[in-house]
Amino acid sequence: MVKILMNQYSESEILKRFDSSAETYKSNSDVQKYVAIKLAEACKTESIPSGLWLDLGSGTGLLADIIETKTPNQSVVRIDYSKKMLLQQDTSKTKIIWNLNEGIPLFKEDPKLIASSFLLHWLKDPEKKLYEWFSLLERDSWIAIAIPICGCFAEWKEAADEASVPFTANNLPQPNSILKYIENSNIKYNRIISYKDIGPNPTYLLKKIINVGAHTKNHQSLKPSQWKKLKNKWIEKKNGATVLTWLIQIVLIKK
């Protein structure tokens, strides 16, 4: 049976899950790739100073690679707690194994850009973590983040309600809740984008979430009879394919 949850996890559990999904991440990360491109494009429109650029929670390097492609001659330092994820990246890249719940590693210079995609909702006190990152910046430096928000997986939620079975996805952050401690004057870009993942059936789409490590064992699995009801009610289809819609908030912050 498929079981999905995205929070209420221990650090050791989530690290284990991302380690185990390192080799399957790239082939299942369509939404992450799409969002990384959008985030990098948003950065490209701003005058971000050259210097130390960081990708926090870099995983297999999707965001860092795209930023470097769109910004020639600028390298990005990749930081993640999962050694196995980092090993999927090019050996020539600068990589640091680090638990981001403990803050950001110290560098000889202050970062000019802190970028992060699909990370903050995994950290403890994500609103405070974002403010801590902001506080580290010097004037005219930037933060660029992308985070899934409440409203994701509408088709799954609708099917669960109609089938009278539990909706076992996590309660993701409300739009803008992550910006609790950031002044509006510092927010230079704030957009919500949607991405429709399409597959032959619900099992295929939910297993993609598992294959990128975005699951834990902290939620009770659906019983076989419940899972059958859920699949039968998952009726949002286009051309015979099942749809799962993600909502992602992209924010650029300037110090």
XYZ file of C-alpha atoms in Angstrom:
255
model
C 0.000 0.000 0.000
C 1.092 3.577 -0.639
C 1.720 5.721 2.408
C 2.696 9.406 2.219
C 3.452 11.997 4.868
C 5.720 15.034 4.750
C 6.250 16.128 8.346
C 6.088 15.020 12.003
C 9.313 13.110 11.478
C 12.598 12.696 13.305
C 15.869 13.899 11.794
C 17.201 10.345 11.632
C 14.062 9.102 9.883
C 14.051 11.789 7.211
C 17.783 11.411 6.606
C 17.306 7.677 6.163
C 14.518 8.252 3.655
C 16.485 10.725 1.546
C 19.591 8.538 1.659
C 17.577 5.561 0.436
C 16.053 7.563 -2.426
C 19.311 9.111 -3.686
C 19.573 6.853 -6.735
C 15.899 7.214 -7.728
C 15.558 10.938 -7.050
C 16.515 12.363 -10.431
C 14.194 10.107 -12.431
C 11.203 11.002 -10.218
C 11.782 14.712 -9.637
C 9.747 16.336 -12.416
C 8.107 18.890 -10.136
C 11.418 19.692 -8.425
C 13.078 20.284 -11.809
C 10.235 22.531 -12.957
C 10.364 24.600 -9.778
C 14.177 24.827 -9.865
C 13.984 26.363 -13.335
C 11.339 28.875 -12.221
C 13.360 29.825 -9.139
C 16.578 30.214 -11.120
C 14.781 32.331 -13.716
C 13.438 34.604 -10.974
C 16.980 35.025 -9.619
C 18.234 35.856 -13.098
C 15.934 38.894 -13.292
C 17.560 40.452 -10.206
C 21.005 42.023 -9.744
C 22.387 39.487 -7.287
C 26.045 40.238 -6.489
C 28.662 37.649 -7.396
C 30.483 35.949 -4.557
C 29.459 33.137 -2.233
C 26.209 31.535 -3.406
C 24.706 28.664 -1.405
C 22.112 25.998 -2.207
C 20.712 24.735 1.099
C 19.249 21.237 0.948
C 20.787 20.804 -2.501
C 20.048 17.075 -2.743
C 21.254 15.826 -6.106
C 22.062 19.369 -7.261
C 19.067 20.237 -9.441
C 18.761 23.861 -8.346
C 22.492 24.563 -8.111
C 23.109 23.128 -11.576
C 20.370 25.246 -13.149
C 21.501 28.425 -11.366
C 25.067 27.869 -12.596
C 23.825 27.264 -16.139
C 21.827 30.499 -16.128
C 24.607 32.492 -14.413
C 27.915 31.696 -16.162
C 31.109 32.101 -14.091
C 29.170 31.860 -10.810
C 29.601 28.692 -8.750
C 27.175 27.472 -6.109
C 28.176 25.674 -2.904
C 25.891 22.680 -2.317
C 24.907 21.863 1.293
C 22.865 18.861 2.387
C 22.616 16.439 5.310
C 22.450 13.419 3.011
C 25.877 12.250 1.886
C 24.301 9.835 -0.573
C 22.365 12.671 -2.221
C 25.514 14.782 -2.518
C 27.387 11.856 -4.075
C 24.954 11.973 -7.000
C 26.443 15.339 -7.982
C 29.451 16.114 -10.170
C 32.672 15.434 -8.251
C 34.051 18.833 -9.313
C 31.378 20.726 -7.354
C 31.902 22.078 -3.839
C 29.715 20.091 -1.456
C 29.273 20.172 2.322
C 27.513 17.595 4.499
C 25.651 19.581 7.135
C 22.538 19.359 9.314
C 20.664 22.550 8.419
C 18.609 22.316 11.597
C 21.845 23.470 13.233
C 22.062 26.613 11.095
C 24.401 27.343 8.182
C 28.119 26.464 8.150
C 30.537 29.327 8.769
C 32.389 30.713 5.769
C 35.200 33.253 5.455
C 32.815 35.560 3.609
C 29.124 36.315 3.920
C 26.842 34.723 1.315
C 25.478 36.943 -1.435
C 22.734 34.422 -2.267
C 21.084 31.760 -0.148
C 18.895 29.592 -2.359
C 16.745 26.679 -1.279
C 14.001 24.601 -2.844
C 11.769 21.985 -1.187
C 13.674 22.234 2.103
C 12.177 24.630 4.648
C 9.072 22.564 5.438
C 11.381 19.719 6.529
C 13.220 21.855 9.106
C 12.268 22.592 12.707
C 10.723 26.067 13.135
C 11.041 26.916 9.427
C 9.866 30.530 9.894
C 12.657 31.132 12.401
C 15.165 29.310 10.210
C 14.370 31.620 7.318
C 14.806 34.669 9.552
C 18.142 33.273 10.784
C 19.299 32.999 7.170
C 18.125 36.547 6.524
C 19.985 37.824 9.585
C 23.259 36.359 8.272
C 23.113 38.431 5.108
C 24.886 41.697 4.533
C 23.159 44.562 2.731
C 22.108 43.923 -0.900
C 22.348 40.128 -0.532
C 19.477 37.792 -1.374
C 17.453 34.742 -0.365
C 15.578 32.703 -2.997
C 13.232 29.983 -1.764
C 10.591 27.623 -3.091
C 8.268 25.669 -0.819
C 5.157 23.501 -1.372
C 2.126 24.994 0.344
C -1.349 24.123 1.558
C -3.576 23.325 -1.408
C -1.224 20.805 -2.948
C -2.754 17.515 -4.071
C -6.309 18.777 -4.560
C -7.257 15.721 -6.645
C -6.016 13.379 -3.917
C -7.881 15.327 -1.234
C -11.098 15.364 -3.279
C -10.875 11.622 -3.911
C -10.242 10.911 -0.224
C -13.220 13.031 0.825
C -15.515 11.377 -1.707
C -14.315 7.927 -0.687
C -14.625 8.771 3.041
C -11.046 7.683 3.717
C -8.227 9.605 5.465
C -6.282 12.128 3.397
C -2.793 11.021 4.431
C -0.722 13.887 3.046
C 0.918 16.325 5.382
C -0.525 19.702 6.375
C 1.781 21.931 4.360
C 2.389 25.608 5.251
C -0.221 28.200 4.444
C 0.772 30.719 1.746
C 3.129 33.371 3.168
C 3.270 31.739 6.611
C 6.963 31.080 6.087
C 7.455 34.883 5.829
C 6.219 35.558 9.369
C 9.394 37.342 10.472
C 10.302 39.011 7.157
C 9.320 42.624 6.495
C 7.206 43.228 3.396
C 9.708 45.801 2.155
C 12.338 43.063 1.862
C 10.136 40.784 -0.244
C 10.918 41.541 -3.886
C 9.177 38.614 -5.572
C 6.345 36.433 -4.272
C 4.438 34.094 -6.579
C 2.474 30.854 -6.284
C 2.855 28.510 -9.225
C 1.147 25.212 -9.949
C 2.488 22.049 -11.496
C 0.313 19.183 -12.688
C 2.020 15.824 -12.420
C 0.392 13.332 -14.788
C 0.503 9.552 -14.670
C -1.437 6.426 -15.610
C -2.883 5.930 -12.104
C -2.727 7.273 -8.525
C -0.231 4.628 -7.410
C 2.276 5.834 -10.003
C 2.036 9.452 -8.832
C 2.253 8.721 -5.117
C 5.190 6.360 -5.586
C 7.074 9.211 -7.249
C 6.818 11.067 -3.938
C 8.228 8.029 -2.167
C 11.026 7.743 -4.720
C 12.279 11.255 -3.933
C 12.278 10.536 -0.192
C 9.260 12.699 0.692
C 7.585 10.221 3.011
C 7.792 8.887 6.561
C 6.218 6.128 8.615
C 4.405 8.502 10.961
C 0.968 8.069 9.410
C -1.181 4.970 9.445
C -1.471 3.291 6.063
C -4.810 2.987 4.346
C -6.352 -0.434 4.501
C -6.588 -2.285 1.147
C -10.330 -1.618 0.983
C -9.760 2.103 1.665
C -7.030 2.344 -0.968
C -9.339 0.739 -3.537
C -12.061 3.302 -2.753
C -9.567 6.141 -3.039
C -8.327 5.016 -6.455
C -11.866 4.618 -7.743
C -12.766 8.162 -6.676
C -9.624 9.765 -8.062
C -11.535 10.921 -11.098
C -9.607 14.036 -12.159
C -8.206 12.788 -15.479
C -7.033 14.263 -18.751
C -6.717 12.018 -21.783
C -7.003 8.978 -19.527
C -4.139 10.053 -17.251
C -4.406 10.752 -13.515
C -3.465 14.252 -12.346
C -1.853 15.419 -9.103
C -1.495 19.193 -8.699
C 1.302 20.801 -6.679
C 1.204 24.421 -5.451
C 4.609 25.993 -4.881
C 5.397 29.413 -3.430
C 8.492 31.127 -4.842
C 9.924 34.074 -2.900
C 12.916 36.366 -3.394
C 14.040 38.406 -0.402
C 16.597 41.243 -0.432
C 18.448 42.421 2.677
